[in-house]
Coordinates of C-alpha atoms in Angstrom, one line a residue:
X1 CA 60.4 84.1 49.4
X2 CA 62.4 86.6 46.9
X3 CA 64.0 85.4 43.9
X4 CA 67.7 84.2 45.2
X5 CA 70.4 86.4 43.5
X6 CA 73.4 84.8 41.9
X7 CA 77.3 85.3 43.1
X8 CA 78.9 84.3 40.1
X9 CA 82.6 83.5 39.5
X10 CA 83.6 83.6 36.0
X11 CA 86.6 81.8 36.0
X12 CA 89.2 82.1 32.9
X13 CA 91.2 78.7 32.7
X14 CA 94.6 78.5 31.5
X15 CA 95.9 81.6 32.1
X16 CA 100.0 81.7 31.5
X17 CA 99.4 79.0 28.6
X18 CA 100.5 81.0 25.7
X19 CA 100.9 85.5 25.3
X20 CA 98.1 85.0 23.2
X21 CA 95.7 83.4 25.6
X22 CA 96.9 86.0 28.0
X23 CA 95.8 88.9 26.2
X24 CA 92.7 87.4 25.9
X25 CA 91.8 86.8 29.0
X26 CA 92.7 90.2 30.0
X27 CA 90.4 92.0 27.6
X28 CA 87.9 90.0 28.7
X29 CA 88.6 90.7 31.8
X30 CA 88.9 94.5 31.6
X31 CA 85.5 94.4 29.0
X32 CA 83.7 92.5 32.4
X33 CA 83.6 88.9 31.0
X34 CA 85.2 87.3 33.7
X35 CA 85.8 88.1 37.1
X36 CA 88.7 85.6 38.2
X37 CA 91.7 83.6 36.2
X38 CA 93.5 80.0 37.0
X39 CA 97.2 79.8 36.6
X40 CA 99.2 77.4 35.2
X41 CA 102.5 77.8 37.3
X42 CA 104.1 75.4 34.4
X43 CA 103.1 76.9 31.0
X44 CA 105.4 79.1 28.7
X45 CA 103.6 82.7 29.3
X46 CA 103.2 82.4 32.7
X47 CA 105.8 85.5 34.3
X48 CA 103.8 87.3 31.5
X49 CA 100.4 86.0 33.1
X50 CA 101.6 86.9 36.8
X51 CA 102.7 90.2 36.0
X52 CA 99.2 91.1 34.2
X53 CA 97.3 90.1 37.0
X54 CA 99.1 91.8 39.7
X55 CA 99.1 95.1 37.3
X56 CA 95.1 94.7 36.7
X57 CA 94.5 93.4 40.0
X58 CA 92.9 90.2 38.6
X59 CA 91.6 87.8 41.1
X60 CA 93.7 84.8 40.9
X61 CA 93.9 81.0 41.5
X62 CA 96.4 78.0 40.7
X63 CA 95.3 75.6 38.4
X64 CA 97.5 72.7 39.6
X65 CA 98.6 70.7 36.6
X66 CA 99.5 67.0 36.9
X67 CA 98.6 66.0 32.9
X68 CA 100.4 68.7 30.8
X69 CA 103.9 69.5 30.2
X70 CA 106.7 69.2 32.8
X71 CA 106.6 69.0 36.6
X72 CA 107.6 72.6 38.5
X73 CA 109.4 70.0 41.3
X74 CA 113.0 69.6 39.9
X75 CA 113.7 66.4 42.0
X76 CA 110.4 65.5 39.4
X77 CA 111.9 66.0 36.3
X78 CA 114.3 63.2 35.6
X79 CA 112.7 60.0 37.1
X80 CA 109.3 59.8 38.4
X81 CA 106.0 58.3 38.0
X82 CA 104.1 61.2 36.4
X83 CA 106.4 61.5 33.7
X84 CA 106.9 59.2 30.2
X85 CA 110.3 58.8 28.7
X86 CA 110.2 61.9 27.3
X87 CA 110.3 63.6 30.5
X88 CA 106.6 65.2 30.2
X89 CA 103.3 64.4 32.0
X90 CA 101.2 61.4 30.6
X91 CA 98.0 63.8 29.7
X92 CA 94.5 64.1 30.1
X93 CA 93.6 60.2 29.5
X94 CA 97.4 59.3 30.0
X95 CA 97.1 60.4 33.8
X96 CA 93.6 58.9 34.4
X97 CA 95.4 55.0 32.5
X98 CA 98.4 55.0 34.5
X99 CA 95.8 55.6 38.0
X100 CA 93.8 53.3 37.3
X101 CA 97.1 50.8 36.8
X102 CA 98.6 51.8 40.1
X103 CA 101.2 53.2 38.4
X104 CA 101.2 57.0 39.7
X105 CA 103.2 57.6 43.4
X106 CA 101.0 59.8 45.9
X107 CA 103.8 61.0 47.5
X108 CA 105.0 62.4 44.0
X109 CA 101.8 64.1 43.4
X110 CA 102.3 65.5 47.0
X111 CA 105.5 66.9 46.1
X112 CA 104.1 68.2 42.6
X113 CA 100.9 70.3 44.1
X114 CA 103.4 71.5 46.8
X115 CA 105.7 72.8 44.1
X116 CA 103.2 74.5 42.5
X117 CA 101.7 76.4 45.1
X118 CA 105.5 77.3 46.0
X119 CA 106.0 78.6 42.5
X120 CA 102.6 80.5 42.7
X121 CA 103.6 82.0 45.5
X122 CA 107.0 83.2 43.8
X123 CA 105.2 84.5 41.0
X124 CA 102.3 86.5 42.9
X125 CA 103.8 87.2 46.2
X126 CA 100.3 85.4 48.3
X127 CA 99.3 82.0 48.6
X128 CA 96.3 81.1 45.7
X129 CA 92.8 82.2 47.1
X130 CA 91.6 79.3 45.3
X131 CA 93.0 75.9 43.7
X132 CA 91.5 73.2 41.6
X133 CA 93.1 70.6 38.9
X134 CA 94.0 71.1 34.9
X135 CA 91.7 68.6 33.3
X136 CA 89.8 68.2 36.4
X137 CA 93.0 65.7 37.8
X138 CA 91.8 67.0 41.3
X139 CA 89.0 65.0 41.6
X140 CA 90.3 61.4 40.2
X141 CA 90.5 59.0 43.2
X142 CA 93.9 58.7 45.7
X143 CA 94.9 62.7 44.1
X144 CA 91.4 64.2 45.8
X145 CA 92.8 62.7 49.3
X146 CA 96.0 64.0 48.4
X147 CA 95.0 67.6 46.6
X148 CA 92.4 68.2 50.0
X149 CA 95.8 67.5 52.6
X150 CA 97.6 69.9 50.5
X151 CA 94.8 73.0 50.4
X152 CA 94.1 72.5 54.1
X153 CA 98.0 72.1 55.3
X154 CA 98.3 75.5 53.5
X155 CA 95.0 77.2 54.3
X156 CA 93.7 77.8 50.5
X157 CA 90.3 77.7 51.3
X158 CA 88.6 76.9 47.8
X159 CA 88.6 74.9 45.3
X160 CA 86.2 73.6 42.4
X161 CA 83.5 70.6 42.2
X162 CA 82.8 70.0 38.7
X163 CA 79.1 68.6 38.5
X164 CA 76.9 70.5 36.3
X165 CA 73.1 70.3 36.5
X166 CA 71.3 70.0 33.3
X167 CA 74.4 67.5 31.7
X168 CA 72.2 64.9 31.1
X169 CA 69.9 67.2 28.9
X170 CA 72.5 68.1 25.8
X171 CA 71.8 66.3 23.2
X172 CA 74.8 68.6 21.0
X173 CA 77.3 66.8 23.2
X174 CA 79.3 64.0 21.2
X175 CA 78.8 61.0 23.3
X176 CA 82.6 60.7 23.8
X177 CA 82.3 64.3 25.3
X178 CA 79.3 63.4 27.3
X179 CA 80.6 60.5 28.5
X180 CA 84.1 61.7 29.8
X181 CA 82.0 64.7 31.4
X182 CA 79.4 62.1 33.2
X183 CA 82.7 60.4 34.4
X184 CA 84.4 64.0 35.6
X185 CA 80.9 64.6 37.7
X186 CA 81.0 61.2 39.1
X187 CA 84.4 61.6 40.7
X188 CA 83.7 64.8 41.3
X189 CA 80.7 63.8 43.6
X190 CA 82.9 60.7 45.3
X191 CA 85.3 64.1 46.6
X192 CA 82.9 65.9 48.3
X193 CA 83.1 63.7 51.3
X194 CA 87.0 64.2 51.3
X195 CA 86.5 67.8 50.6
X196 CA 84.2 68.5 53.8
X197 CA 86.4 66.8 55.8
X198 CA 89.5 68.6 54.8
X199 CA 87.2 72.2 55.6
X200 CA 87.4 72.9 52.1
X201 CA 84.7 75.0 50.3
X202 CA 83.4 75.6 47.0
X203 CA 80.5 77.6 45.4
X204 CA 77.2 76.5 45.4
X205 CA 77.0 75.0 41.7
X206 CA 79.6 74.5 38.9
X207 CA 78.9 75.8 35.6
X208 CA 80.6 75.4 31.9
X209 CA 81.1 72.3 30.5
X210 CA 77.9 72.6 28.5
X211 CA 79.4 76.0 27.5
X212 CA 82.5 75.2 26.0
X213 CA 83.6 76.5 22.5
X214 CA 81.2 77.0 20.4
X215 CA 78.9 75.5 22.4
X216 CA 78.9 79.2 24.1
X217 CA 76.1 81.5 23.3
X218 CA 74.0 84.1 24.9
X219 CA 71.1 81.4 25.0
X220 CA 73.5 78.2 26.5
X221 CA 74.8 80.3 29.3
X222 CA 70.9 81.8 30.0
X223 CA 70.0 78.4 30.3
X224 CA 73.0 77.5 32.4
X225 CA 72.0 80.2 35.0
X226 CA 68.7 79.4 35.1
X227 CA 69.6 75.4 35.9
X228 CA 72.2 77.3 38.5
X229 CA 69.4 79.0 40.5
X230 CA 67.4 75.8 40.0
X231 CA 70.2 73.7 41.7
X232 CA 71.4 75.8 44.2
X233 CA 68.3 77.4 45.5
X234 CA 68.2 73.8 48.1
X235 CA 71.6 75.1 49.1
X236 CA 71.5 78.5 49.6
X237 CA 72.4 81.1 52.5
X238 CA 70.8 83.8 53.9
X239 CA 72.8 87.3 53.5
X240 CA 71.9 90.5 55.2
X241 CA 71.4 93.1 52.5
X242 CA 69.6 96.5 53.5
X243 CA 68.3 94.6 56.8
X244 CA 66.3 92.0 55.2
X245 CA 67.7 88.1 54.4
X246 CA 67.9 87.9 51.2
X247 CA 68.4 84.3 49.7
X248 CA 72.0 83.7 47.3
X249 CA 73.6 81.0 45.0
X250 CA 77.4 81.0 44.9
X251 CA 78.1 80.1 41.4
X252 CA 81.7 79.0 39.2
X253 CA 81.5 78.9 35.8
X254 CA 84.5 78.2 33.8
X255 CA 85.5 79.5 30.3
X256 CA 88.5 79.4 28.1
X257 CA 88.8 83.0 26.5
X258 CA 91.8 84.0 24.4
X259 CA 93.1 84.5 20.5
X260 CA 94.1 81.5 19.2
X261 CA 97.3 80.1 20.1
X262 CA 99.6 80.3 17.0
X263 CA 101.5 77.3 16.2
X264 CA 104.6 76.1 18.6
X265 CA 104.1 79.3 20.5
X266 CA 103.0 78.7 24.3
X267 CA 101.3 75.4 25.9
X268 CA 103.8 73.7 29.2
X269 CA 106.8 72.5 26.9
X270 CA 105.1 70.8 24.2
X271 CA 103.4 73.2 22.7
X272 CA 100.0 74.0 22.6
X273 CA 97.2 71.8 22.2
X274 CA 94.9 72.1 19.2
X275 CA 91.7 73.6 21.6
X276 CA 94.1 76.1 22.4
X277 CA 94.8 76.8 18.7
X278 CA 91.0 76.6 17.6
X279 CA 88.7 79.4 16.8
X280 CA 86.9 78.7 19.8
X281 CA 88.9 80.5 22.3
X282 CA 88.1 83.7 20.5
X283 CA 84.4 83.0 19.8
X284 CA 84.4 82.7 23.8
X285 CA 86.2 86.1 23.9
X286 CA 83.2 87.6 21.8
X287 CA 80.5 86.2 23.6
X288 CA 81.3 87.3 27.2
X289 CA 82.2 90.7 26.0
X290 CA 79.0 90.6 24.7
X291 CA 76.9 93.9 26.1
X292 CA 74.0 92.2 25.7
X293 CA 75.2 89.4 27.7
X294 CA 76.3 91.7 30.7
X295 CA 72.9 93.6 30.2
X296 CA 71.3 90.2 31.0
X297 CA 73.3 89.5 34.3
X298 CA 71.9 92.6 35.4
X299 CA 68.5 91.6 34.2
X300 CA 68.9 88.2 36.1
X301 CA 70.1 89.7 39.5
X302 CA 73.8 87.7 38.6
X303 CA 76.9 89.4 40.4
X304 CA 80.1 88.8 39.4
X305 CA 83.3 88.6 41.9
X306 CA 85.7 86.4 42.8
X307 CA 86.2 83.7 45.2
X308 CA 87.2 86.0 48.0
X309 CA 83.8 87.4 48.1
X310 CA 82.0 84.2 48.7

């Protein structure tokens, strides 16, 4: 049996967030570090964002965003259950507290995700050919029923299943980190059920959470490939190439390129978050521009695309 070769989506998260994160993700993308982009219909930069990626031709996605900033639905913005008193989202853990209190209406969220796709489709002129959640929301329980009606009432036919192999073996994870990732991968698993049902696909394995910041290196993402291979050699198909089968893994791995966001510039109305302002977007920058890091996907038999290849 050959050595499966890897179809690998490098996704870069957040694009719209700030100008700064924009640029970055475009010169990563013109240097060959990524090979696809998320959009976040609500953040400052985002015209900016849309504009870039119809001018590069950047494959593009919506990252539907439920925990940050302000909803896109106007009917939203006033009164609703994902918003505080202060008229933005509850956040990351904000969202995931007021779930688990019943406090969050599906029909809202609904209304939300539909919005977003209708402002996506403003922005770019096409429906998304992919969609998955800011801060993983997509998976949490009641919004994966609701997020899998939405993609297959409009016929987006990916999205993204974040469970990583290899998570239990990173002993440089803070437990908090490792912990909230464990739970992301447990929910994550609960919606593949939901997911086939619904005829919605994904790639083979997820990659990145193990890669994030200055956990990125040359070495972490060679290891993450390797455990990709490992994982999705089980689930593999069989592709013609010059006559012969030849076994392939369908891959995502999300990153965060950029330059640091600069303070009370970008972010979805609040400004942006201190990741976005750390050093680690642009240490992510350098190492998937790295030559030596594109030399080794060539080494490995790893080719990059986007989800309309799959």
């Amino acid at each position: 049996m050959p050595q499966p070769r890897l179809m690998l989506v490098i996704t870069g998260d957040d694009f719209g967030y700030c100008h700064r994160r924009n640029q970055g993700i475009v010169d990563c993308f013109l240097a060959g570090g990524i090979s696809n982009v998320s959009l976040l219909v609500n953040a400052c930069a985002v015209k900016e964002a849309a504009d870039l990626a119809r001018r590069h031709k950047i494959p593009i996605g919506l990252h539907a965003n439920l925990s940050e900033g302000t909803p896109v639905c106007q009917s939203l913005q006033q009164a609703s259950t994902l918003i505080n008193q202060q008229g933005f989202f509850h956040g990351k853990m904000g969202f995931r507290q007021a779930l688990e209190r019943g406090q969050l209406n599906m029909k809202e969220v609904e209304l939300e995700l539909r919005a977003q796709v209708r402002k996506f489709m403003e922005l770019m002129g096409h429906l998304p050919e992919h969609m998955d959640g800011h801060q993983h929301v997509h998976v949490l329980p009641e919004v994966r029923e609701v997020f899998a009606q939405v993609l297959s009432d409009l016929r987006i036919p990916y999205t993204r299943v974040p469970v990583e192999p290899g998570l239990r073996n990173c002993p440089w994870l803070p437990e908090h980190l490792q912990r909230f990732y464990m739970q992301v991968g447990k929910d994550a698993l609960d919606s593949v059920p939901i997911f086939k049902h619904y005829g919605i696909r994904w790639p083979d394995v997820y990659l990145g959470l193990t890669t994030m910041g200055q956990n990125m290196s040359i070495p972490s993402l060679q290891r993450a490939l390797k455990y990709a291979l490992a994982a999705g050699s089980s689930a593999t198909t069989s592709r013609s190439a010059s006559g012969f089968d030849q076994p392939v893994v369908t891959a995502e791995l999300m990153v965060h390129p950029g330059y640091p966001s600069h303070s009370k510039e970008g972010g979805c109305g609040e400004g942006p978050d201190d990741f976005s302002q750390s050093a680690d977007r642009q240490h992510e920058l350098s190492v998937l521009r790295d030559p030596s890091l594109l030399s080794l996907y060539s080494q490995e038999r790893v080719q990059l695309c986007g989800f309309k290849d799959l």
